[in-house]
Amino acid sequence: DTEVTQTPKHLVMGMTNKKSLKCEQHMGHRAMYWYKQKAKKPPELMFVYSYEKLSINESVPSRFSPECPNSSLLNLHLHALQPEDSALYLCASSQESGQGGYTFGSGTRLTVV
Amino acid sequence: DAKTTQPPSMDCAEGRAANLPCNHSTISGNEYVYWYRQIHSQGPQYIIHGLKNNETNEMASLIITEDRKSSTLILPHATLRDTAVYYCIVRVTGGGLLRGNTPLVFGKGTRLSVIA
């Protein structure tokens, strides 16, 4: 299995809702990442997990809460989002050394109404 | 503070070689050059990477100048499916995230349009 699977592919949520994005990989990668991508912009790094521990938080607002319950799963919990948080959320994984490149999922397209 | 400079857009005729340049004049000795691409509405895809030697794989070739201040990604026979945004990224890898390895940070990239 050489894929990163993200669910759901599309999500519409209200500003008072709580939802979660899920990411799964079975490549034995011990580093996992969340990126946010607005239209016509490059992906922006949000969080980095290394060996299931949060190692980088790029000053992301607390309404985004990541979780890595095991080495194969990465979640992003969403609460009280704003319309400007609407974006494509990408998950990626890699060997912890970073060698060999990152494998990205196809993303969750989030719309906040 | 961008570490790389790429042209915002390029066109290439189908079947011809696409040569995408990247300047990284402040690259450090332990930083690798990575190339990724992102086809519309998909996640980025790893293409190739190198330190100082030229590299080739089934997707592309990477030519790095001797002073390492610039590089060129070559798609030898571009097809319409190669239309995408191409990102050149320099970063430290190999030591692990806890030992100075830097995560992937994207710049603006080059939008390559392959034309029939």
JSON list of C-alpha atoms in Angstrom, two decimals:
[
{"chain": "A", "resi": 1, "resn": "ASP", "atom": "CA", "xyz": [0.00, 0.00, 0.00]},
{"chain": "A", "resi": 2, "resn": "THR", "atom": "CA", "xyz": [1.65, 3.22, -1.17]},
{"chain": "A", "resi": 3, "resn": "GLU", "atom": "CA", "xyz": [-1.20, 5.64, -0.58]},
{"chain": "A", "resi": 4, "resn": "VAL", "atom": "CA", "xyz": [-2.36, 8.21, 1.91]},
{"chain": "A", "resi": 5, "resn": "THR", "atom": "CA", "xyz": [-6.13, 8.06, 2.29]},
{"chain": "A", "resi": 6, "resn": "GLN", "atom": "CA", "xyz": [-8.09, 11.10, 3.44]},
{"chain": "A", "resi": 7, "resn": "THR", "atom": "CA", "xyz": [-11.74, 11.16, 4.43]},
{"chain": "A", "resi": 8, "resn": "PRO", "atom": "CA", "xyz": [-14.09, 12.74, 3.77]},
{"chain": "A", "resi": 9, "resn": "LYS", "atom": "CA", "xyz": [-13.24, 14.13, 0.32]},
{"chain": "A", "resi": 10, "resn": "HIS", "atom": "CA", "xyz": [-15.69, 17.00, 0.75]},
{"chain": "A", "resi": 11, "resn": "LEU", "atom": "CA", "xyz": [-17.11, 18.55, 3.92]},
{"chain": "A", "resi": 12, "resn": "VAL", "atom": "CA", "xyz": [-19.52, 21.42, 4.49]},
{"chain": "A", "resi": 13, "resn": "MET", "atom": "CA", "xyz": [-19.85, 22.58, 8.08]},
{"chain": "A", "resi": 14, "resn": "GLY", "atom": "CA", "xyz": [-21.43, 25.42, 9.97]},
{"chain": "A", "resi": 15, "resn": "MET", "atom": "CA", "xyz": [-19.45, 27.76, 12.17]},
{"chain": "A", "resi": 16, "resn": "THR", "atom": "CA", "xyz": [-20.84, 26.13, 15.32]},
{"chain": "A", "resi": 17, "resn": "ASN", "atom": "CA", "xyz": [-20.21, 22.54, 14.23]},
{"chain": "A", "resi": 18, "resn": "LYS", "atom": "CA", "xyz": [-17.53, 20.12, 15.38]},
{"chain": "A", "resi": 19, "resn": "LYS", "atom": "CA", "xyz": [-16.09, 17.84, 12.72]},
{"chain": "A", "resi": 20, "resn": "SER", "atom": "CA", "xyz": [-12.97, 15.76, 12.14]},
{"chain": "A", "resi": 21, "resn": "LEU", "atom": "CA", "xyz": [-10.78, 15.07, 9.14]},
{"chain": "A", "resi": 22, "resn": "LYS", "atom": "CA", "xyz": [-9.07, 11.70, 8.95]},
{"chain": "A", "resi": 23, "resn": "CYS", "atom": "CA", "xyz": [-5.85, 10.56, 7.32]},
{"chain": "A", "resi": 24, "resn": "GLU", "atom": "CA", "xyz": [-4.48, 7.01, 7.13]},
{"chain": "A", "resi": 25, "resn": "GLN", "atom": "CA", "xyz": [-1.32, 5.43, 5.75]},
{"chain": "A", "resi": 26, "resn": "HIS", "atom": "CA", "xyz": [0.14, 1.93, 5.91]},
{"chain": "A", "resi": 27, "resn": "MET", "atom": "CA", "xyz": [3.61, 2.56, 4.53]},
{"chain": "A", "resi": 28, "resn": "GLY", "atom": "CA", "xyz": [5.28, 2.44, 7.92]},
{"chain": "A", "resi": 29, "resn": "HIS", "atom": "CA", "xyz": [6.00, 6.16, 7.78]},
{"chain": "A", "resi": 30, "resn": "ARG", "atom": "CA", "xyz": [6.67, 7.68, 11.20]},
{"chain": "A", "resi": 31, "resn": "ALA", "atom": "CA", "xyz": [6.22, 11.33, 10.19]},
{"chain": "A", "resi": 32, "resn": "MET", "atom": "CA", "xyz": [2.83, 12.78, 9.26]},
{"chain": "A", "resi": 33, "resn": "TYR", "atom": "CA", "xyz": [1.79, 16.27, 8.27]},
{"chain": "A", "resi": 34, "resn": "TRP", "atom": "CA", "xyz": [-1.22, 18.54, 7.82]},
{"chain": "A", "resi": 35, "resn": "TYR", "atom": "CA", "xyz": [-1.20, 21.26, 5.19]},
{"chain": "A", "resi": 36, "resn": "LYS", "atom": "CA", "xyz": [-3.81, 23.88, 4.29]},
{"chain": "A", "resi": 37, "resn": "GLN", "atom": "CA", "xyz": [-4.18, 25.14, 0.73]},
{"chain": "A", "resi": 38, "resn": "LYS", "atom": "CA", "xyz": [-6.26, 28.09, -0.35]},
{"chain": "A", "resi": 39, "resn": "ALA", "atom": "CA", "xyz": [-7.27, 28.50, -3.98]},
{"chain": "A", "resi": 40, "resn": "LYS", "atom": "CA", "xyz": [-4.38, 29.35, -6.33]},
{"chain": "A", "resi": 41, "resn": "LYS", "atom": "CA", "xyz": [-1.89, 29.36, -3.43]},
{"chain": "A", "resi": 42, "resn": "PRO", "atom": "CA", "xyz": [0.79, 26.83, -2.45]},
{"chain": "A", "resi": 43, "resn": "PRO", "atom": "CA", "xyz": [0.16, 24.41, 0.42]},
{"chain": "A", "resi": 44, "resn": "GLU", "atom": "CA", "xyz": [0.97, 25.86, 3.85]},
{"chain": "A", "resi": 45, "resn": "LEU", "atom": "CA", "xyz": [2.36, 23.65, 6.60]},
{"chain": "A", "resi": 46, "resn": "MET", "atom": "CA", "xyz": [0.16, 23.45, 9.71]},
{"chain": "A", "resi": 47, "resn": "PHE", "atom": "CA", "xyz": [1.37, 20.56, 11.89]},
{"chain": "A", "resi": 48, "resn": "VAL", "atom": "CA", "xyz": [4.10, 17.94, 11.92]},
{"chain": "A", "resi": 49, "resn": "TYR", "atom": "CA", "xyz": [4.01, 14.70, 13.88]},
{"chain": "A", "resi": 50, "resn": "SER", "atom": "CA", "xyz": [7.09, 12.59, 14.44]},
{"chain": "A", "resi": 51, "resn": "TYR", "atom": "CA", "xyz": [6.71, 9.19, 16.10]},
{"chain": "A", "resi": 52, "resn": "GLU", "atom": "CA", "xyz": [3.14, 10.09, 17.08]},
{"chain": "A", "resi": 53, "resn": "LYS", "atom": "CA", "xyz": [4.26, 13.24, 18.91]},
{"chain": "A", "resi": 54, "resn": "LEU", "atom": "CA", "xyz": [3.56, 16.78, 17.78]},
{"chain": "A", "resi": 55, "resn": "SER", "atom": "CA", "xyz": [6.90, 18.30, 16.79]},
{"chain": "A", "resi": 56, "resn": "ILE", "atom": "CA", "xyz": [5.85, 21.41, 14.84]},
{"chain": "A", "resi": 57, "resn": "ASN", "atom": "CA", "xyz": [2.81, 23.67, 15.18]},
{"chain": "A", "resi": 58, "resn": "GLU", "atom": "CA", "xyz": [3.05, 26.57, 12.75]},
{"chain": "A", "resi": 59, "resn": "SER", "atom": "CA", "xyz": [1.10, 28.94, 15.01]},
{"chain": "A", "resi": 60, "resn": "VAL", "atom": "CA", "xyz": [-2.20, 27.42, 13.95]},
{"chain": "A", "resi": 61, "resn": "PRO", "atom": "CA", "xyz": [-5.33, 28.74, 15.76]},
{"chain": "A", "resi": 62, "resn": "SER", "atom": "CA", "xyz": [-6.64, 26.48, 18.51]},
{"chain": "A", "resi": 63, "resn": "ARG", "atom": "CA", "xyz": [-9.88, 25.85, 16.61]},
{"chain": "A", "resi": 64, "resn": "PHE", "atom": "CA", "xyz": [-7.74, 23.32, 14.70]},
{"chain": "A", "resi": 65, "resn": "SER", "atom": "CA", "xyz": [-6.71, 20.44, 16.96]},
{"chain": "A", "resi": 66, "resn": "PRO", "atom": "CA", "xyz": [-4.53, 17.64, 15.59]},
{"chain": "A", "resi": 67, "resn": "GLU", "atom": "CA", "xyz": [-4.34, 14.15, 17.00]},
{"chain": "A", "resi": 68, "resn": "CYS", "atom": "CA", "xyz": [-2.17, 11.15, 16.15]},
{"chain": "A", "resi": 69, "resn": "PRO", "atom": "CA", "xyz": [-3.72, 8.12, 17.88]},
{"chain": "A", "resi": 70, "resn": "ASN", "atom": "CA", "xyz": [-1.25, 5.65, 16.34]},
{"chain": "A", "resi": 71, "resn": "SER", "atom": "CA", "xyz": [1.47, 5.44, 13.72]},
{"chain": "A", "resi": 72, "resn": "SER", "atom": "CA", "xyz": [-1.02, 4.96, 10.86]},
{"chain": "A", "resi": 73, "resn": "LEU", "atom": "CA", "xyz": [-3.65, 7.55, 11.69]},
{"chain": "A", "resi": 74, "resn": "LEU", "atom": "CA", "xyz": [-3.75, 11.32, 11.83]},
{"chain": "A", "resi": 75, "resn": "ASN", "atom": "CA", "xyz": [-6.84, 13.34, 12.66]},
{"chain": "A", "resi": 76, "resn": "LEU", "atom": "CA", "xyz": [-7.63, 17.03, 12.49]},
{"chain": "A", "resi": 77, "resn": "HIS", "atom": "CA", "xyz": [-10.45, 18.10, 14.79]},
{"chain": "A", "resi": 78, "resn": "LEU", "atom": "CA", "xyz": [-12.31, 21.23, 13.77]},
{"chain": "A", "resi": 79, "resn": "HIS", "atom": "CA", "xyz": [-14.40, 23.45, 16.04]},
{"chain": "A", "resi": 80, "resn": "ALA", "atom": "CA", "xyz": [-15.87, 26.94, 15.68]},
{"chain": "A", "resi": 81, "resn": "LEU", "atom": "CA", "xyz": [-14.29, 27.53, 12.29]},
{"chain": "A", "resi": 82, "resn": "GLN", "atom": "CA", "xyz": [-14.68, 30.71, 10.26]},
{"chain": "A", "resi": 83, "resn": "PRO", "atom": "CA", "xyz": [-15.59, 31.01, 6.58]},
{"chain": "A", "resi": 84, "resn": "GLU", "atom": "CA", "xyz": [-11.98, 32.00, 5.82]},
{"chain": "A", "resi": 85, "resn": "ASP", "atom": "CA", "xyz": [-10.93, 28.53, 6.99]},
{"chain": "A", "resi": 86, "resn": "SER", "atom": "CA", "xyz": [-12.53, 27.10, 3.87]},
{"chain": "A", "resi": 87, "resn": "ALA", "atom": "CA", "xyz": [-9.70, 25.41, 1.96]},
{"chain": "A", "resi": 88, "resn": "LEU", "atom": "CA", "xyz": [-8.25, 22.12, 0.78]},
{"chain": "A", "resi": 89, "resn": "TYR", "atom": "CA", "xyz": [-6.69, 20.27, 3.72]},
{"chain": "A", "resi": 90, "resn": "LEU", "atom": "CA", "xyz": [-3.90, 17.94, 2.72]},
{"chain": "A", "resi": 91, "resn": "CYS", "atom": "CA", "xyz": [-2.33, 15.16, 4.73]},
{"chain": "A", "resi": 92, "resn": "ALA", "atom": "CA", "xyz": [1.10, 13.73, 3.96]},
{"chain": "A", "resi": 93, "resn": "SER", "atom": "CA", "xyz": [3.47, 11.14, 5.38]},
{"chain": "A", "resi": 94, "resn": "SER", "atom": "CA", "xyz": [7.14, 10.37, 5.03]},
{"chain": "A", "resi": 95, "resn": "GLN", "atom": "CA", "xyz": [9.99, 8.44, 6.52]},
{"chain": "A", "resi": 96, "resn": "GLU", "atom": "CA", "xyz": [11.03, 10.29, 9.65]},
{"chain": "A", "resi": 97, "resn": "SER", "atom": "CA", "xyz": [14.35, 11.13, 7.99]},
{"chain": "A", "resi": 98, "resn": "GLY", "atom": "CA", "xyz": [12.44, 12.85, 5.19]},
{"chain": "A", "resi": 99, "resn": "GLN", "atom": "CA", "xyz": [14.37, 10.92, 2.56]},
{"chain": "A", "resi": 100, "resn": "GLY", "atom": "CA", "xyz": [12.40, 9.52, -0.32]},
{"chain": "A", "resi": 101, "resn": "GLY", "atom": "CA", "xyz": [9.89, 12.31, -0.45]},
{"chain": "A", "resi": 102, "resn": "TYR", "atom": "CA", "xyz": [6.48, 12.89, 1.03]},
{"chain": "A", "resi": 103, "resn": "THR", "atom": "CA", "xyz": [3.37, 11.01, -0.04]},
{"chain": "A", "resi": 104, "resn": "PHE", "atom": "CA", "xyz": [0.30, 13.22, -0.10]},
{"chain": "A", "resi": 105, "resn": "GLY", "atom": "CA", "xyz": [-3.35, 12.35, 0.05]},
{"chain": "A", "resi": 106, "resn": "SER", "atom": "CA", "xyz": [-5.81, 13.92, -2.35]},
{"chain": "A", "resi": 107, "resn": "GLY", "atom": "CA", "xyz": [-7.17, 16.18, 0.35]},
{"chain": "A", "resi": 108, "resn": "THR", "atom": "CA", "xyz": [-10.43, 17.15, 2.01]},
{"chain": "A", "resi": 109, "resn": "ARG", "atom": "CA", "xyz": [-12.16, 20.16, 0.50]},
{"chain": "A", "resi": 110, "resn": "LEU", "atom": "CA", "xyz": [-13.70, 22.01, 3.42]},
{"chain": "A", "resi": 111, "resn": "THR", "atom": "CA", "xyz": [-16.36, 24.68, 3.12]},
{"chain": "A", "resi": 112, "resn": "VAL", "atom": "CA", "xyz": [-17.38, 26.61, 6.23]},
{"chain": "A", "resi": 113, "resn": "VAL", "atom": "CA", "xyz": [-20.79, 28.30, 5.99]},
{"chain": "B", "resi": 1, "resn": "ASP", "atom": "CA", "xyz": [11.81, 34.67, 2.95]},
{"chain": "B", "resi": 2, "resn": "ALA", "atom": "CA", "xyz": [11.83, 32.42, -0.13]},
{"chain": "B", "resi": 3, "resn": "LYS", "atom": "CA", "xyz": [14.80, 30.10, -0.54]},
{"chain": "B", "resi": 4, "resn": "THR", "atom": "CA", "xyz": [14.02, 29.44, -4.22]},
{"chain": "B", "resi": 5, "resn": "THR", "atom": "CA", "xyz": [13.01, 31.53, -7.21]},
{"chain": "B", "resi": 6, "resn": "GLN", "atom": "CA", "xyz": [11.00, 30.07, -10.08]},
{"chain": "B", "resi": 7, "resn": "PRO", "atom": "CA", "xyz": [9.28, 31.68, -13.09]},
{"chain": "B", "resi": 8, "resn": "PRO", "atom": "CA", "xyz": [5.54, 31.96, -12.39]},
{"chain": "B", "resi": 9, "resn": "SER", "atom": "CA", "xyz": [4.51, 30.26, -15.61]},
{"chain": "B", "resi": 10, "resn": "MET", "atom": "CA", "xyz": [5.83, 28.43, -18.68]},
{"chain": "B", "resi": 11, "resn": "ASP", "atom": "CA", "xyz": [4.39, 26.84, -21.81]},
{"chain": "B", "resi": 12, "resn": "CYS", "atom": "CA", "xyz": [5.67, 23.73, -23.55]},
{"chain": "B", "resi": 13, "resn": "ALA", "atom": "CA", "xyz": [4.56, 22.00, -26.74]},
{"chain": "B", "resi": 14, "resn": "GLU", "atom": "CA", "xyz": [3.38, 18.43, -26.33]},
{"chain": "B", "resi": 15, "resn": "GLY", "atom": "CA", "xyz": [6.14, 15.94, -27.11]},
{"chain": "B", "resi": 16, "resn": "ARG", "atom": "CA", "xyz": [8.92, 18.44, -26.50]},
{"chain": "B", "resi": 17, "resn": "ALA", "atom": "CA", "xyz": [11.19, 18.60, -23.49]},
{"chain": "B", "resi": 18, "resn": "ALA", "atom": "CA", "xyz": [10.06, 20.87, -20.67]},
{"chain": "B", "resi": 19, "resn": "ASN", "atom": "CA", "xyz": [12.95, 22.56, -18.85]},
{"chain": "B", "resi": 20, "resn": "LEU", "atom": "CA", "xyz": [11.92, 24.17, -15.58]},
{"chain": "B", "resi": 21, "resn": "PRO", "atom": "CA", "xyz": [14.55, 26.39, -13.92]},
{"chain": "B", "resi": 22, "resn": "CYS", "atom": "CA", "xyz": [15.02, 27.11, -10.24]},
{"chain": "B", "resi": 23, "resn": "ASN", "atom": "CA", "xyz": [17.43, 29.50, -8.52]},
{"chain": "B", "resi": 24, "resn": "HIS", "atom": "CA", "xyz": [18.59, 28.70, -5.00]},
{"chain": "B", "resi": 25, "resn": "SER", "atom": "CA", "xyz": [21.63, 30.92, -4.59]},
{"chain": "B", "resi": 26, "resn": "THR", "atom": "CA", "xyz": [21.68, 30.73, -0.77]},
{"chain": "B", "resi": 27, "resn": "ILE", "atom": "CA", "xyz": [21.54, 26.94, -0.58]},
{"chain": "B", "resi": 28, "resn": "SER", "atom": "CA", "xyz": [23.56, 25.41, 2.26]},
{"chain": "B", "resi": 29, "resn": "GLY", "atom": "CA", "xyz": [25.90, 22.48, 1.93]},
{"chain": "B", "resi": 30, "resn": "ASN", "atom": "CA", "xyz": [23.52, 20.07, 3.66]},
{"chain": "B", "resi": 31, "resn": "GLU", "atom": "CA", "xyz": [20.38, 21.11, 1.78]},
{"chain": "B", "resi": 32, "resn": "TYR", "atom": "CA", "xyz": [18.89, 18.94, -0.92]},
{"chain": "B", "resi": 33, "resn": "VAL", "atom": "CA", "xyz": [16.94, 20.15, -3.95]},
{"chain": "B", "resi": 34, "resn": "TYR", "atom": "CA", "xyz": [13.47, 18.60, -4.19]},
{"chain": "B", "resi": 35, "resn": "TRP", "atom": "CA", "xyz": [10.88, 18.84, -6.94]},
{"chain": "B", "resi": 36, "resn": "TYR", "atom": "CA", "xyz": [7.18, 18.22, -6.52]},
{"chain": "B", "resi": 37, "resn": "ARG", "atom": "CA", "xyz": [4.25, 18.88, -8.78]},
{"chain": "B", "resi": 38, "resn": "GLN", "atom": "CA", "xyz": [0.56, 19.42, -8.17]},
{"chain": "B", "resi": 39, "resn": "ILE", "atom": "CA", "xyz": [-1.97, 18.60, -10.81]},
{"chain": "B", "resi": 40, "resn": "HIS", "atom": "CA", "xyz": [-5.22, 20.50, -10.44]},
{"chain": "B", "resi": 41, "resn": "SER", "atom": "CA", "xyz": [-7.36, 19.35, -7.48]},
{"chain": "B", "resi": 42, "resn": "GLN", "atom": "CA", "xyz": [-4.87, 16.66, -6.44]},
{"chain": "B", "resi": 43, "resn": "GLY", "atom": "CA", "xyz": [-2.29, 16.44, -3.69]},
{"chain": "B", "resi": 44, "resn": "PRO", "atom": "CA", "xyz": [1.33, 17.27, -4.52]},
{"chain": "B", "resi": 45, "resn": "GLN", "atom": "CA", "xyz": [3.38, 14.47, -6.04]},
{"chain": "B", "resi": 46, "resn": "TYR", "atom": "CA", "xyz": [7.07, 13.83, -5.39]},
{"chain": "B", "resi": 47, "resn": "ILE", "atom": "CA", "xyz": [9.16, 13.89, -8.58]},
{"chain": "B", "resi": 48, "resn": "ILE", "atom": "CA", "xyz": [12.87, 13.77, -7.80]},
{"chain": "B", "resi": 49, "resn": "HIS", "atom": "CA", "xyz": [15.55, 15.11, -5.50]},
{"chain": "B", "resi": 50, "resn": "GLY", "atom": "CA", "xyz": [19.31, 15.55, -5.45]},
{"chain": "B", "resi": 51, "resn": "LEU", "atom": "CA", "xyz": [22.23, 16.97, -3.49]},
{"chain": "B", "resi": 52, "resn": "LYS", "atom": "CA", "xyz": [24.90, 17.81, -6.05]},
{"chain": "B", "resi": 53, "resn": "ASN", "atom": "CA", "xyz": [24.96, 15.10, -8.70]},
{"chain": "B", "resi": 54, "resn": "ASN", "atom": "CA", "xyz": [22.54, 14.98, -11.59]},
{"chain": "B", "resi": 55, "resn": "GLU", "atom": "CA", "xyz": [19.69, 12.55, -11.02]},
{"chain": "B", "resi": 56, "resn": "THR", "atom": "CA", "xyz": [17.29, 10.71, -13.32]},
{"chain": "B", "resi": 57, "resn": "ASN", "atom": "CA", "xyz": [14.25, 8.56, -12.68]},
{"chain": "B", "resi": 58, "resn": "GLU", "atom": "CA", "xyz": [11.26, 7.39, -14.66]},
{"chain": "B", "resi": 59, "resn": "MET", "atom": "CA", "xyz": [9.55, 10.76, -14.37]},
{"chain": "B", "resi": 60, "resn": "ALA", "atom": "CA", "xyz": [12.27, 13.34, -14.92]},
{"chain": "B", "resi": 61, "resn": "SER", "atom": "CA", "xyz": [15.91, 14.41, -14.79]},
{"chain": "B", "resi": 62, "resn": "LEU", "atom": "CA", "xyz": [17.40, 16.89, -12.36]},
{"chain": "B", "resi": 63, "resn": "ILE", "atom": "CA", "xyz": [20.43, 18.91, -13.38]},
{"chain": "B", "resi": 64, "resn": "ILE", "atom": "CA", "xyz": [22.18, 20.80, -10.57]},
{"chain": "B", "resi": 65, "resn": "THR", "atom": "CA", "xyz": [24.90, 23.33, -11.44]},
{"chain": "B", "resi": 66, "resn": "GLU", "atom": "CA", "xyz": [28.37, 22.73, -10.05]},
{"chain": "B", "resi": 67, "resn": "ASP", "atom": "CA", "xyz": [28.07, 25.65, -7.62]},
{"chain": "B", "resi": 68, "resn": "ARG", "atom": "CA", "xyz": [24.61, 24.32, -6.59]},
{"chain": "B", "resi": 69, "resn": "LYS", "atom": "CA", "xyz": [23.07, 27.77, -6.94]},
{"chain": "B", "resi": 70, "resn": "SER", "atom": "CA", "xyz": [20.54, 26.68, -9.54]},
{"chain": "B", "resi": 71, "resn": "SER", "atom": "CA", "xyz": [18.93, 23.59, -10.99]},
{"chain": "B", "resi": 72, "resn": "THR", "atom": "CA", "xyz": [16.74, 22.51, -13.88]},
{"chain": "B", "resi": 73, "resn": "LEU", "atom": "CA", "xyz": [14.01, 19.90, -13.90]},
{"chain": "B", "resi": 74, "resn": "ILE", "atom": "CA", "xyz": [13.66, 18.23, -17.28]},
{"chain": "B", "resi": 75, "resn": "LEU", "atom": "CA", "xyz": [10.56, 16.38, -18.43]},
{"chain": "B", "resi": 76, "resn": "PRO", "atom": "CA", "xyz": [11.94, 14.76, -21.58]},
{"chain": "B", "resi": 77, "resn": "HIS", "atom": "CA", "xyz": [8.71, 14.32, -23.56]},
{"chain": "B", "resi": 78, "resn": "ALA", "atom": "CA", "xyz": [5.97, 16.47, -22.06]},
{"chain": "B", "resi": 79, "resn": "THR", "atom": "CA", "xyz": [2.36, 15.31, -22.37]},
{"chain": "B", "resi": 80, "resn": "LEU", "atom": "CA", "xyz": [-0.89, 17.09, -21.62]},
{"chain": "B", "resi": 81, "resn": "ARG", "atom": "CA", "xyz": [-1.01, 15.19, -18.30]},
{"chain": "B", "resi": 82, "resn": "ASP", "atom": "CA", "xyz": [2.16, 17.00, -17.22]},
{"chain": "B", "resi": 83, "resn": "THR", "atom": "CA", "xyz": [0.23, 20.28, -16.99]},
{"chain": "B", "resi": 84, "resn": "ALA", "atom": "CA", "xyz": [0.63, 21.20, -13.32]},
{"chain": "B", "resi": 85, "resn": "VAL", "atom": "CA", "xyz": [2.28, 23.55, -10.84]},
{"chain": "B", "resi": 86, "resn": "TYR", "atom": "CA", "xyz": [5.89, 22.51, -10.26]},
{"chain": "B", "resi": 87, "resn": "TYR", "atom": "CA", "xyz": [7.56, 23.33, -6.96]},
{"chain": "B", "resi": 88, "resn": "CYS", "atom": "CA", "xyz": [11.32, 23.49, -6.37]},
{"chain": "B", "resi": 89, "resn": "ILE", "atom": "CA", "xyz": [12.15, 23.20, -2.65]},
{"chain": "B", "resi": 90, "resn": "VAL", "atom": "CA", "xyz": [15.47, 23.15, -0.81]},
{"chain": "B", "resi": 91, "resn": "ARG", "atom": "CA", "xyz": [15.61, 21.49, 2.59]},
{"chain": "B", "resi": 92, "resn": "VAL", "atom": "CA", "xyz": [17.73, 19.50, 4.99]},
{"chain": "B", "resi": 93, "resn": "THR", "atom": "CA", "xyz": [16.93, 15.80, 5.16]},
{"chain": "B", "resi": 94, "resn": "GLY", "atom": "CA", "xyz": [18.46, 12.63, 6.47]},
{"chain": "B", "resi": 95, "resn": "GLY", "atom": "CA", "xyz": [18.96, 13.43, 10.11]},
{"chain": "B", "resi": 96, "resn": "GLY", "atom": "CA", "xyz": [15.35, 13.16, 11.20]},
{"chain": "B", "resi": 97, "resn": "LEU", "atom": "CA", "xyz": [12.92, 15.83, 12.29]},
{"chain": "B", "resi": 98, "resn": "LEU", "atom": "CA", "xyz": [14.37, 15.86, 15.79]},
{"chain": "B", "resi": 99, "resn": "ARG", "atom": "CA", "xyz": [17.91, 16.38, 14.48]},
{"chain": "B", "resi": 100, "resn": "GLY", "atom": "CA", "xyz": [17.65, 19.31, 12.12]},
{"chain": "B", "resi": 101, "resn": "ASN", "atom": "CA", "xyz": [15.64, 17.79, 9.29]},
{"chain": "B", "resi": 102, "resn": "THR", "atom": "CA", "xyz": [13.34, 20.50, 7.93]},
{"chain": "B", "resi": 103, "resn": "PRO", "atom": "CA", "xyz": [9.78, 19.84, 6.77]},
{"chain": "B", "resi": 104, "resn": "LEU", "atom": "CA", "xyz": [8.61, 20.52, 3.24]},
{"chain": "B", "resi": 105, "resn": "VAL", "atom": "CA", "xyz": [7.72, 24.20, 2.77]},
{"chain": "B", "resi": 106, "resn": "PHE", "atom": "CA", "xyz": [6.27, 25.21, -0.60]},
{"chain": "B", "resi": 107, "resn": "GLY", "atom": "CA", "xyz": [7.03, 28.39, -2.52]},
{"chain": "B", "resi": 108, "resn": "LYS", "atom": "CA", "xyz": [4.91, 29.77, -5.33]},
{"chain": "B", "resi": 109, "resn": "GLY", "atom": "CA", "xyz": [6.11, 27.31, -8.00]},
{"chain": "B", "resi": 110, "resn": "THR", "atom": "CA", "xyz": [5.90, 27.38, -11.79]},
{"chain": "B", "resi": 111, "resn": "ARG", "atom": "CA", "xyz": [2.62, 26.75, -13.57]},
{"chain": "B", "resi": 112, "resn": "LEU", "atom": "CA", "xyz": [3.53, 24.59, -16.58]},
{"chain": "B", "resi": 113, "resn": "SER", "atom": "CA", "xyz": [1.02, 24.41, -19.40]},
{"chain": "B", "resi": 114, "resn": "VAL", "atom": "CA", "xyz": [1.60, 21.70, -22.00]},
{"chain": "B", "resi": 115, "resn": "ILE", "atom": "CA", "xyz": [-0.05, 22.67, -25.26]},
{"chain": "B", "resi": 116, "resn": "ALA", "atom": "CA", "xyz": [-1.21, 20.26, -27.97]}
]
